[in-house]
PDB file of C-alpha atoms in Angstrom:
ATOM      1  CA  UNK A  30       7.863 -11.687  -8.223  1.00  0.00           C
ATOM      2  CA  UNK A  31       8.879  -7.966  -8.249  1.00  0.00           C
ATOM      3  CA  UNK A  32       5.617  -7.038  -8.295  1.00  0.00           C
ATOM      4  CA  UNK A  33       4.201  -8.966  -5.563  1.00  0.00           C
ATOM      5  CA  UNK A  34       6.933  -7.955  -2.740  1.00  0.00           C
ATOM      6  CA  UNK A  35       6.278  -4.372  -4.372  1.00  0.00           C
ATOM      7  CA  UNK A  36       2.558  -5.261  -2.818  1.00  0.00           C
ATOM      8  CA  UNK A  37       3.601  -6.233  -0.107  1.00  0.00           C
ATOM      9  CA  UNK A  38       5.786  -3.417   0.771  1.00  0.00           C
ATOM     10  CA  UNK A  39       2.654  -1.042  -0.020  1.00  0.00           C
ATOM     11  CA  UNK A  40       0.361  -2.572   2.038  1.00  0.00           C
ATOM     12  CA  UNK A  41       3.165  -2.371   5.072  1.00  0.00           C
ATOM     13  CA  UNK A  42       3.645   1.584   4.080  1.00  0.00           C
ATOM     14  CA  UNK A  43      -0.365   1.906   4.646  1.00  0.00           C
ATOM     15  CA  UNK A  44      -0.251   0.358   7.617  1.00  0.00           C
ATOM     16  CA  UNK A  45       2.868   1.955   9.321  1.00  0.00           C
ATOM     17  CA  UNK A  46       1.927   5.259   7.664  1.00  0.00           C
ATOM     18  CA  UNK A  47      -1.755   6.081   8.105  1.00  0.00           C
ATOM     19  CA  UNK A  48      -3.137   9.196   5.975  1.00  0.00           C
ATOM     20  CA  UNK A  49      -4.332  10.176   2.564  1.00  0.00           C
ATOM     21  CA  UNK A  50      -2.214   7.478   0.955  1.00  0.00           C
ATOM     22  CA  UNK A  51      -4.455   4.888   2.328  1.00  0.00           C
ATOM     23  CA  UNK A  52      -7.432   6.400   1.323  1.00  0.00           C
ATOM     24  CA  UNK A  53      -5.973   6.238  -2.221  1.00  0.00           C
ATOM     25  CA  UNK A  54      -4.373   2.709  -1.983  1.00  0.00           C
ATOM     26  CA  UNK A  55      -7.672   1.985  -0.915  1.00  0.00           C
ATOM     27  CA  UNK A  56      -9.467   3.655  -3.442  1.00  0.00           C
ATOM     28  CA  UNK A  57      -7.161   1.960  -6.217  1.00  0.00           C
ATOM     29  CA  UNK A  58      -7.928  -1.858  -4.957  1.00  0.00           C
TER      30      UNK A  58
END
């Protein structure tokens, strides 16, 4: 379960914090 809100919350960084991190989250999915 930890690991899915952990998702979760990742996803809403990328979205409410646009920039290279995205491109990586991206990169890793």
């Amino acid at each position: 379960m930890i690991e899915s809100w952990f998702f979760v919350l990742a996803m809403l960084a990328v979205l409410l914090i646009p920039g290279p991190t995205n491109a990586l989250l991206a990169t890793a999915a």
